[in-house]
Amino acid sequence: MRINWFSNAPWGPSGYSNQTALFVPRIRSLGHEMSITAFWGLQGGRLDWQGVPVFSGAFDPHGQDIMGFYAKSWRADILLTLYDTWVMNLDNPHMEGVPFVPWFPVDHEPMPAGVAKKIERAMYGIAYSQSGVKAAKERGIEVGYVPHGTDTEIYKPKMRQLSRKQIGLPQDCFIAAIVAMNKGLPPRKAWPQQMQAFAEFHAKHPDSKLYMHTLMTPETGGYNLWDLVKTLGLEDAVIVPEQFQYIVGYPPSFVAEIYNSADVLMMATSGEGFGLPIIEAQACGTPVIAGGWTAMEELVHAGWTIDRSEAVPNITQLSAKQYIPSVDAIVDRLEQAYDMANADREKLRVTAREAMLENYDADLILEKYWKPELAIVEERLADYKKTSIPVSKGKAEPNRAQRRRAARKKNKDG
């Protein structure tokens, strides 16, 4: 198949960029022709990335003005989107006749109606969490399943002391890490609750630090986190990356050093379509603290979850629930991570690594999930073409190649 992949540019720092970089080359290795519409991360031109054409964004912040256009102009067999479906404009004239295959998130409970309406119009939908499959089923929608994955050759266990030395973190302290975007008000990443919980924990354990891998200022529509740091009295406890380099993007190898440096990853957010840091941290042998809702619960193999009873349901603008985690619950999980004996910590480290190798290694996901799901897509595409060929006087309209051959024959005969 010719697959036009719609998402963030593969060289960006986002989770969508991460998965684009991982899976576009891998799917191409199966024999499919690939192109990328990078509505975010490329402006004003086109370039090739690892032999794959990458088309730029235009004016719409979600790429809806060019999504169908590039799929059609590149003559794609399918448009495979890795993005939030509720923002998509499937009524754009450019989308007419485009086989739409969303690889989609569900970060609310239940699946919002705005998401369901778009998935129902797809030729075939693929959820990237089991909770997403369940949410679709509850809406009466049949979808496939391909989880996100990680490169376990990059995200792998290393000696904590060496990783801390590599990126300049202190050796003799307990380090909790948050790897998340500072985006949205109220923030889906539950920045106030997680930081307040760490402040309470730090008051009891002054030998602790919080590493926050994020943009600290509100340019992307989030908090001024420096103000929150000051309000909570964490000036001497918080460590952040060099901010300009964060904007430009740190390489995955640097992020792997963060996970290896941390004693625990804090990922107790209000909702996740997946939650890549959860599997990246565990691939490095680092346990996690996560919410026990949406996709997060199924990802935690080594660490602690927070129950819905320890959170406040929050109805968002999509008229479905996310959850605001209890500060006390996060403090409790931090205490459990802090109090672990070294032997138990090592067992948890081994469990985390093995579970990620068995479930979320990118090469495994290509073979176990992408191969069979793309075979289903090809079957659906064959049926789609049978029912979508325009007709004239009872006969199928000639395609472009047939029209060219007819024109050449006419010129030759003439």
mmCIF file of N, CA and C in Angstrom, residues 105-219:
data_model
loop_
_atom_site.group_PDB
_atom_site.id
_atom_site.type_symbol
_atom_site.label_atom_id
_atom_site.label_comp_id
_atom_site.label_asym_id
_atom_site.label_seq_id
_atom_site.Cartn_x
_atom_site.Cartn_y
_atom_site.Cartn_z
ATOM 1 N N PRO A 105 -6.049 7.858 20.043
ATOM 2 C CA PRO A 105 -6.066 7.785 21.509
ATOM 3 C C PRO A 105 -7.473 7.949 22.058
ATOM 4 N N VAL A 106 -7.670 7.408 23.255
ATOM 5 C CA VAL A 106 -8.857 7.714 24.066
ATOM 6 C C VAL A 106 -8.337 8.044 25.464
ATOM 7 N N ASP A 107 -8.392 9.320 25.836
ATOM 8 C CA ASP A 107 -7.848 9.723 27.131
ATOM 9 C C ASP A 107 -8.930 10.208 28.091
ATOM 10 N N HIS A 108 -10.183 9.814 27.814
ATOM 11 C CA HIS A 108 -11.311 10.108 28.684
ATOM 12 C C HIS A 108 -12.073 8.816 28.977
ATOM 13 N N GLU A 109 -12.952 8.888 29.947
ATOM 14 C CA GLU A 109 -13.868 7.791 30.243
ATOM 15 C C GLU A 109 -15.277 8.356 30.365
ATOM 16 N N PRO A 110 -16.258 7.863 29.574
ATOM 17 C CA PRO A 110 -16.107 6.933 28.457
ATOM 18 C C PRO A 110 -15.530 7.650 27.228
ATOM 19 N N MET A 111 -15.481 6.959 26.084
ATOM 20 C CA MET A 111 -15.034 7.614 24.862
ATOM 21 C C MET A 111 -15.960 8.799 24.563
ATOM 22 N N PRO A 112 -15.406 10.011 24.421
ATOM 23 C CA PRO A 112 -16.244 11.167 24.115
ATOM 24 C C PRO A 112 -17.007 10.988 22.802
ATOM 25 N N ALA A 113 -18.210 11.548 22.760
ATOM 26 C CA ALA A 113 -19.034 11.439 21.556
ATOM 27 C C ALA A 113 -18.314 12.031 20.347
ATOM 28 N N GLY A 114 -17.561 13.117 20.569
ATOM 29 C CA GLY A 114 -16.837 13.741 19.461
ATOM 30 C C GLY A 114 -15.765 12.853 18.871
ATOM 31 N N VAL A 115 -15.197 11.973 19.679
ATOM 32 C CA VAL A 115 -14.230 10.991 19.182
ATOM 33 C C VAL A 115 -14.956 9.863 18.462
ATOM 34 N N ALA A 116 -16.022 9.357 19.076
ATOM 35 C CA ALA A 116 -16.764 8.236 18.497
ATOM 36 C C ALA A 116 -17.291 8.576 17.104
ATOM 37 N N LYS A 117 -17.798 9.788 16.921
ATOM 38 C CA LYS A 117 -18.355 10.174 15.625
ATOM 39 C C LYS A 117 -17.307 10.115 14.517
ATOM 40 N N LYS A 118 -16.069 10.458 14.851
ATOM 41 C CA LYS A 118 -15.010 10.426 13.827
ATOM 42 C C LYS A 118 -14.560 8.990 13.560
ATOM 43 N N ILE A 119 -14.451 8.168 14.610
ATOM 44 C CA ILE A 119 -14.031 6.781 14.430
ATOM 45 C C ILE A 119 -15.073 6.006 13.626
ATOM 46 N N GLU A 120 -16.338 6.313 13.839
ATOM 47 C CA GLU A 120 -17.411 5.639 13.098
ATOM 48 C C GLU A 120 -17.320 5.893 11.600
ATOM 49 N N ARG A 121 -16.740 7.011 11.210
ATOM 50 C CA ARG A 121 -16.629 7.361 9.791
ATOM 51 C C ARG A 121 -15.348 6.834 9.144
ATOM 52 N N ALA A 122 -14.495 6.206 9.932
ATOM 53 C CA ALA A 122 -13.233 5.682 9.390
ATOM 54 C C ALA A 122 -13.472 4.419 8.576
ATOM 55 N N MET A 123 -12.586 4.184 7.614
ATOM 56 C CA MET A 123 -12.613 2.907 6.920
ATOM 57 C C MET A 123 -12.272 1.789 7.897
ATOM 58 N N TYR A 124 -11.338 2.096 8.796
ATOM 59 C CA TYR A 124 -10.949 1.151 9.843
ATOM 60 C C TYR A 124 -10.190 1.938 10.894
ATOM 61 N N GLY A 125 -10.545 1.777 12.146
ATOM 62 C CA GLY A 125 -9.858 2.466 13.232
ATOM 63 C C GLY A 125 -8.975 1.521 14.021
ATOM 64 N N ILE A 126 -7.866 2.040 14.519
ATOM 65 C CA ILE A 126 -6.920 1.259 15.319
ATOM 66 C C ILE A 126 -6.633 2.025 16.606
ATOM 67 N N ALA A 127 -7.035 1.472 17.732
ATOM 68 C CA ALA A 127 -6.743 2.085 19.024
ATOM 69 C C ALA A 127 -5.336 1.712 19.461
ATOM 70 N N TYR A 128 -4.684 2.616 20.215
ATOM 71 C CA TYR A 128 -3.348 2.249 20.694
ATOM 72 C C TYR A 128 -3.301 1.995 22.197
ATOM 73 N N SER A 129 -4.452 1.681 22.757
ATOM 74 C CA SER A 129 -4.493 1.151 24.125
ATOM 75 C C SER A 129 -5.639 0.161 24.215
ATOM 76 N N GLN A 130 -5.505 -0.795 25.145
ATOM 77 C CA GLN A 130 -6.598 -1.737 25.373
ATOM 78 C C GLN A 130 -7.813 -1.014 25.934
ATOM 79 N N SER A 131 -7.563 0.015 26.748
ATOM 80 C CA SER A 131 -8.685 0.791 27.266
ATOM 81 C C SER A 131 -9.413 1.504 26.130
ATOM 82 N N GLY A 132 -8.681 1.894 25.084
ATOM 83 C CA GLY A 132 -9.299 2.511 23.920
ATOM 84 C C GLY A 132 -10.157 1.528 23.138
ATOM 85 N N VAL A 133 -9.684 0.281 23.022
ATOM 86 C CA VAL A 133 -10.473 -0.767 22.370
ATOM 87 C C VAL A 133 -11.768 -0.989 23.138
ATOM 88 N N LYS A 134 -11.661 -1.062 24.467
ATOM 89 C CA LYS A 134 -12.832 -1.269 25.322
ATOM 90 C C LYS A 134 -13.810 -0.102 25.195
ATOM 91 N N ALA A 135 -13.284 1.115 25.197
ATOM 92 C CA ALA A 135 -14.142 2.291 25.091
ATOM 93 C C ALA A 135 -14.883 2.317 23.758
ATOM 94 N N ALA A 136 -14.203 1.907 22.682
ATOM 95 C CA ALA A 136 -14.860 1.852 21.373
ATOM 96 C C ALA A 136 -15.952 0.785 21.362
ATOM 97 N N LYS A 137 -15.659 -0.368 21.960
ATOM 98 C CA LYS A 137 -16.634 -1.460 22.011
ATOM 99 C C LYS A 137 -17.883 -1.025 22.755
ATOM 100 N N GLU A 138 -17.695 -0.254 23.829
ATOM 101 C CA GLU A 138 -18.843 0.244 24.590
ATOM 102 C C GLU A 138 -19.701 1.179 23.756
ATOM 103 N N ARG A 139 -19.108 1.780 22.732
ATOM 104 C CA ARG A 139 -19.841 2.640 21.799
ATOM 105 C C ARG A 139 -20.367 1.852 20.595
ATOM 106 N N GLY A 140 -20.125 0.540 20.592
ATOM 107 C CA GLY A 140 -20.579 -0.283 19.483
ATOM 108 C C GLY A 140 -19.710 -0.185 18.246
ATOM 109 N N ILE A 141 -18.437 0.189 18.433
ATOM 110 C CA ILE A 141 -17.519 0.364 17.302
ATOM 111 C C ILE A 141 -16.433 -0.704 17.359
ATOM 112 N N GLU A 142 -16.249 -1.423 16.270
ATOM 113 C CA GLU A 142 -15.187 -2.426 16.188
ATOM 114 C C GLU A 142 -13.903 -1.762 15.707
ATOM 115 N N VAL A 143 -12.829 -1.914 16.467
ATOM 116 C CA VAL A 143 -11.543 -1.331 16.086
ATOM 117 C C VAL A 143 -10.436 -2.348 16.296
ATOM 118 N N GLY A 144 -9.299 -2.102 15.677
ATOM 119 C CA GLY A 144 -8.120 -2.913 15.893
ATOM 120 C C GLY A 144 -7.295 -2.379 17.054
ATOM 121 N N TYR A 145 -6.152 -3.026 17.277
ATOM 122 C CA TYR A 145 -5.290 -2.632 18.395
ATOM 123 C C TYR A 145 -3.828 -2.753 18.002
ATOM 124 N N VAL A 146 -3.121 -1.637 18.105
ATOM 125 C CA VAL A 146 -1.665 -1.613 17.981
ATOM 126 C C VAL A 146 -1.148 -0.661 19.058
ATOM 127 N N PRO A 147 -0.449 -1.157 20.077
ATOM 128 C CA PRO A 147 0.039 -0.256 21.129
ATOM 129 C C PRO A 147 1.222 0.579 20.641
ATOM 130 N N HIS A 148 1.473 1.657 21.338
ATOM 131 C CA HIS A 148 2.718 2.382 21.126
ATOM 132 C C HIS A 148 3.884 1.506 21.587
ATOM 133 N N GLY A 149 5.072 1.872 21.148
ATOM 134 C CA GLY A 149 6.239 1.079 21.495
ATOM 135 C C GLY A 149 7.434 1.954 21.796
ATOM 136 N N THR A 150 8.533 1.296 22.114
ATOM 137 C CA THR A 150 9.756 2.020 22.427
ATOM 138 C C THR A 150 10.968 1.257 21.910
ATOM 139 N N ASP A 151 12.031 1.966 21.687
ATOM 140 C CA ASP A 151 13.286 1.357 21.247
ATOM 141 C C ASP A 151 14.034 0.883 22.492
ATOM 142 N N THR A 152 13.958 -0.403 22.761
ATOM 143 C CA THR A 152 14.559 -0.931 23.992
ATOM 144 C C THR A 152 16.079 -1.022 23.913
ATOM 145 N N GLU A 153 16.658 -0.682 22.770
ATOM 146 C CA GLU A 153 18.117 -0.580 22.685
ATOM 147 C C GLU A 153 18.603 0.779 23.146
ATOM 148 N N ILE A 154 17.714 1.771 23.103
ATOM 149 C CA ILE A 154 18.040 3.098 23.639
ATOM 150 C C ILE A 154 17.583 3.191 25.089
ATOM 151 N N TYR A 155 16.349 2.810 25.311
ATOM 152 C CA TYR A 155 15.798 2.839 26.670
ATOM 153 C C TYR A 155 16.075 1.494 27.330
ATOM 154 N N LYS A 156 17.183 1.449 28.056
ATOM 155 C CA LYS A 156 17.629 0.222 28.706
ATOM 156 C C LYS A 156 18.335 0.579 30.005
ATOM 157 N N PRO A 157 18.420 -0.354 30.938
ATOM 158 C CA PRO A 157 19.017 -0.056 32.243
ATOM 159 C C PRO A 157 20.509 0.259 32.139
ATOM 160 N N LYS A 158 20.923 1.231 32.941
ATOM 161 C CA LYS A 158 22.327 1.590 33.094
ATOM 162 C C LYS A 158 22.599 1.808 34.584
ATOM 163 N N MET A 159 23.850 1.957 34.932
ATOM 164 C CA MET A 159 24.182 2.237 36.329
ATOM 165 C C MET A 159 23.709 3.642 36.687
ATOM 166 N N ARG A 160 22.938 3.724 37.779
ATOM 167 C CA ARG A 160 22.342 5.007 38.166
ATOM 168 C C ARG A 160 23.414 6.070 38.402
ATOM 169 N N GLN A 161 24.503 5.695 39.067
ATOM 170 C CA GLN A 161 25.538 6.688 39.362
ATOM 171 C C GLN A 161 26.151 7.261 38.076
ATOM 172 N N LEU A 162 26.355 6.392 37.084
ATOM 173 C CA LEU A 162 26.945 6.858 35.830
ATOM 174 C C LEU A 162 25.985 7.748 35.056
ATOM 175 N N SER A 163 24.693 7.399 35.061
ATOM 176 C CA SER A 163 23.710 8.244 34.369
ATOM 177 C C SER A 163 23.613 9.609 35.020
ATOM 178 N N ARG A 164 23.616 9.638 36.352
ATOM 179 C CA ARG A 164 23.560 10.928 37.038
ATOM 180 C C ARG A 164 24.786 11.779 36.743
ATOM 181 N N LYS A 165 25.929 11.132 36.695
ATOM 182 C CA LYS A 165 27.154 11.859 36.361
ATOM 183 C C LYS A 165 27.096 12.376 34.927
ATOM 184 N N GLN A 166 26.538 11.566 34.022
ATOM 185 C CA GLN A 166 26.479 11.916 32.605
ATOM 186 C C GLN A 166 25.683 13.196 32.375
ATOM 187 N N ILE A 167 24.570 13.376 33.117
ATOM 188 C CA ILE A 167 23.739 14.554 32.868
ATOM 189 C C ILE A 167 23.792 15.568 34.013
ATOM 190 N N GLY A 168 24.729 15.369 34.932
ATOM 191 C CA GLY A 168 24.986 16.373 35.957
ATOM 192 C C GLY A 168 24.000 16.423 37.096
ATOM 193 N N LEU A 169 23.456 15.262 37.493
ATOM 194 C CA LEU A 169 22.535 15.217 38.626
ATOM 195 C C LEU A 169 23.267 14.762 39.880
ATOM 196 N N PRO A 170 22.800 15.194 41.057
ATOM 197 C CA PRO A 170 23.484 14.819 42.303
ATOM 198 C C PRO A 170 23.399 13.324 42.574
ATOM 199 N N GLN A 171 24.402 12.797 43.225
ATOM 200 C CA GLN A 171 24.485 11.357 43.471
ATOM 201 C C GLN A 171 23.726 10.926 44.726
ATOM 202 N N ASP A 172 23.892 11.647 45.822
ATOM 203 C CA ASP A 172 23.419 11.163 47.123
ATOM 204 C C ASP A 172 22.065 11.755 47.494
ATOM 205 N N CYS A 173 21.055 11.427 46.697
ATOM 206 C CA CYS A 173 19.709 11.881 47.016
ATOM 207 C C CYS A 173 18.690 11.002 46.295
ATOM 208 N N PHE A 174 17.448 11.102 46.720
ATOM 209 C CA PHE A 174 16.337 10.418 46.064
ATOM 210 C C PHE A 174 15.805 11.354 44.991
ATOM 211 N N ILE A 175 15.725 10.861 43.738
ATOM 212 C CA ILE A 175 15.270 11.706 42.634
ATOM 213 C C ILE A 175 13.971 11.151 42.049
ATOM 214 N N ALA A 176 12.935 12.000 42.073
ATOM 215 C CA ALA A 176 11.704 11.724 41.330
ATOM 216 C C ALA A 176 11.759 12.542 40.054
ATOM 217 N N ALA A 177 11.273 11.982 38.960
ATOM 218 C CA ALA A 177 11.319 12.677 37.675
ATOM 219 C C ALA A 177 9.912 12.788 37.089
ATOM 220 N N ILE A 178 9.658 13.899 36.427
ATOM 221 C CA ILE A 178 8.454 14.082 35.614
ATOM 222 C C ILE A 178 8.911 14.414 34.204
ATOM 223 N N VAL A 179 8.454 13.644 33.238
ATOM 224 C CA VAL A 179 8.746 13.902 31.823
ATOM 225 C C VAL A 179 7.400 14.137 31.153
ATOM 226 N N ALA A 180 7.066 15.409 30.913
ATOM 227 C CA ALA A 180 5.729 15.733 30.417
ATOM 228 C C ALA A 180 5.720 17.143 29.846
ATOM 229 N N MET A 181 4.783 17.387 28.930
ATOM 230 C CA MET A 181 4.631 18.725 28.370
ATOM 231 C C MET A 181 3.875 19.621 29.343
ATOM 232 N N ASN A 182 4.250 20.887 29.365
ATOM 233 C CA ASN A 182 3.560 21.911 30.139
ATOM 234 C C ASN A 182 2.583 22.595 29.189
ATOM 235 N N LYS A 183 1.377 22.012 29.085
ATOM 236 C CA LYS A 183 0.447 22.448 28.046
ATOM 237 C C LYS A 183 -0.980 22.357 28.559
ATOM 238 N N GLY A 184 -1.763 23.393 28.297
ATOM 239 C CA GLY A 184 -3.176 23.359 28.619
ATOM 240 C C GLY A 184 -3.502 23.848 30.005
ATOM 241 N N LEU A 185 -4.665 24.500 30.124
ATOM 242 C CA LEU A 185 -5.183 24.975 31.402
ATOM 243 C C LEU A 185 -6.649 24.570 31.506
ATOM 244 N N PRO A 186 -7.031 23.761 32.493
ATOM 245 C CA PRO A 186 -6.150 23.116 33.467
ATOM 246 C C PRO A 186 -5.288 22.064 32.785
ATOM 247 N N PRO A 187 -4.108 21.796 33.327
ATOM 248 C CA PRO A 187 -3.176 20.909 32.635
ATOM 249 C C PRO A 187 -3.551 19.434 32.789
ATOM 250 N N ARG A 188 -3.623 18.732 31.676
ATOM 251 C CA ARG A 188 -3.898 17.294 31.713
ATOM 252 C C ARG A 188 -2.811 16.545 32.469
ATOM 253 N N LYS A 189 -1.619 17.086 32.508
ATOM 254 C CA LYS A 189 -0.508 16.412 33.188
ATOM 255 C C LYS A 189 -0.514 16.622 34.706
ATOM 256 N N ALA A 190 -1.548 17.270 35.222
ATOM 257 C CA ALA A 190 -1.723 17.435 36.675
ATOM 258 C C ALA A 190 -0.481 18.009 37.346
ATOM 259 N N TRP A 191 0.100 19.046 36.746
ATOM 260 C CA TRP A 191 1.291 19.663 37.312
ATOM 261 C C TRP A 191 1.077 20.163 38.750
ATOM 262 N N PRO A 192 -0.005 20.885 39.056
ATOM 263 C CA PRO A 192 -0.133 21.391 40.436
ATOM 264 C C PRO A 192 -0.189 20.271 41.464
ATOM 265 N N GLN A 193 -0.953 19.206 41.168
ATOM 266 C CA GLN A 193 -1.098 18.118 42.133
ATOM 267 C C GLN A 193 0.215 17.353 42.316
ATOM 268 N N GLN A 194 0.901 17.082 41.234
ATOM 269 C CA GLN A 194 2.149 16.321 41.332
ATOM 270 C C GLN A 194 3.236 17.130 42.036
ATOM 271 N N MET A 195 3.302 18.415 41.732
ATOM 272 C CA MET A 195 4.324 19.246 42.369
ATOM 273 C C MET A 195 3.996 19.495 43.836
ATOM 274 N N GLN A 196 2.715 19.701 44.159
ATOM 275 C CA GLN A 196 2.351 19.875 45.560
ATOM 276 C C GLN A 196 2.653 18.610 46.359
ATOM 277 N N ALA A 197 2.383 17.449 45.749
ATOM 278 C CA ALA A 197 2.682 16.184 46.432
ATOM 279 C C ALA A 197 4.177 16.065 46.685
ATOM 280 N N PHE A 198 4.987 16.432 45.682
ATOM 281 C CA PHE A 198 6.426 16.346 45.907
ATOM 282 C C PHE A 198 6.867 17.326 46.992
ATOM 283 N N ALA A 199 6.251 18.505 47.037
ATOM 284 C CA ALA A 199 6.625 19.490 48.071
ATOM 285 C C ALA A 199 6.364 18.937 49.471
ATOM 286 N N GLU A 200 5.225 18.267 49.649
ATOM 287 C CA GLU A 200 4.927 17.673 50.950
ATOM 288 C C GLU A 200 5.899 16.532 51.266
ATOM 289 N N PHE A 201 6.219 15.741 50.259
ATOM 290 C CA PHE A 201 7.178 14.651 50.437
ATOM 291 C C PHE A 201 8.566 15.210 50.763
ATOM 292 N N HIS A 202 8.950 16.252 50.057
ATOM 293 C CA HIS A 202 10.280 16.843 50.249
ATOM 294 C C HIS A 202 10.429 17.459 51.646
ATOM 295 N N ALA A 203 9.346 17.985 52.184
ATOM 296 C CA ALA A 203 9.410 18.561 53.534
ATOM 297 C C ALA A 203 9.796 17.499 54.562
ATOM 298 N N LYS A 204 9.395 16.272 54.300
ATOM 299 C CA LYS A 204 9.741 15.167 55.201
ATOM 300 C C LYS A 204 11.080 14.546 54.838
ATOM 301 N N HIS A 205 11.439 14.633 53.565
ATOM 302 C CA HIS A 205 12.680 14.021 53.074
ATOM 303 C C HIS A 205 13.501 15.070 52.313
ATOM 304 N N PRO A 206 14.224 15.910 53.026
ATOM 305 C CA PRO A 206 14.987 16.969 52.349
ATOM 306 C C PRO A 206 16.113 16.443 51.474
ATOM 307 N N ASP A 207 16.399 15.134 51.554
ATOM 308 C CA ASP A 207 17.413 14.543 50.674
ATOM 309 C C ASP A 207 16.784 14.105 49.345
ATOM 310 N N SER A 208 15.744 14.794 48.902
ATOM 311 C CA SER A 208 15.064 14.439 47.649
ATOM 312 C C SER A 208 15.117 15.609 46.673
ATOM 313 N N LYS A 209 15.071 15.263 45.399
ATOM 314 C CA LYS A 209 15.057 16.250 44.319
ATOM 315 C C LYS A 209 13.966 15.870 43.317
ATOM 316 N N LEU A 210 13.460 16.885 42.624
ATOM 317 C CA LEU A 210 12.486 16.673 41.556
ATOM 318 C C LEU A 210 13.065 17.167 40.249
ATOM 319 N N TYR A 211 13.284 16.233 39.311
ATOM 320 C CA TYR A 211 13.751 16.622 37.981
ATOM 321 C C TYR A 211 12.537 16.750 37.072
ATOM 322 N N MET A 212 12.348 17.940 36.479
ATOM 323 C CA MET A 212 11.190 18.205 35.628
ATOM 324 C C MET A 212 11.654 18.438 34.203
ATOM 325 N N HIS A 213 11.446 17.440 33.350
ATOM 326 C CA HIS A 213 11.857 17.548 31.948
ATOM 327 C C HIS A 213 10.704 18.167 31.166
ATOM 328 N N THR A 214 10.694 19.495 31.123
ATOM 329 C CA THR A 214 9.588 20.216 30.505
ATOM 330 C C THR A 214 10.004 21.649 30.224
ATOM 331 N N LEU A 215 9.140 22.377 29.537
ATOM 332 C CA LEU A 215 9.315 23.813 29.351
ATOM 333 C C LEU A 215 8.671 24.520 30.538
ATOM 334 N N MET A 216 9.431 25.318 31.256
ATOM 335 C CA MET A 216 8.955 25.891 32.508
ATOM 336 C C MET A 216 8.076 27.123 32.319
ATOM 337 N N THR A 217 8.054 27.700 31.145
ATOM 338 C CA THR A 217 7.302 28.924 30.878
ATOM 339 C C THR A 217 6.088 28.615 29.993
ATOM 340 N N PRO A 218 5.103 29.534 29.927
ATOM 341 C CA PRO A 218 3.787 29.182 29.374
ATOM 342 C C PRO A 218 3.612 29.360 27.866
ATOM 343 N N GLU A 219 4.685 29.310 27.101
ATOM 344 C CA GLU A 219 4.554 29.552 25.659
ATOM 345 C C GLU A 219 3.637 28.550 24.952
#
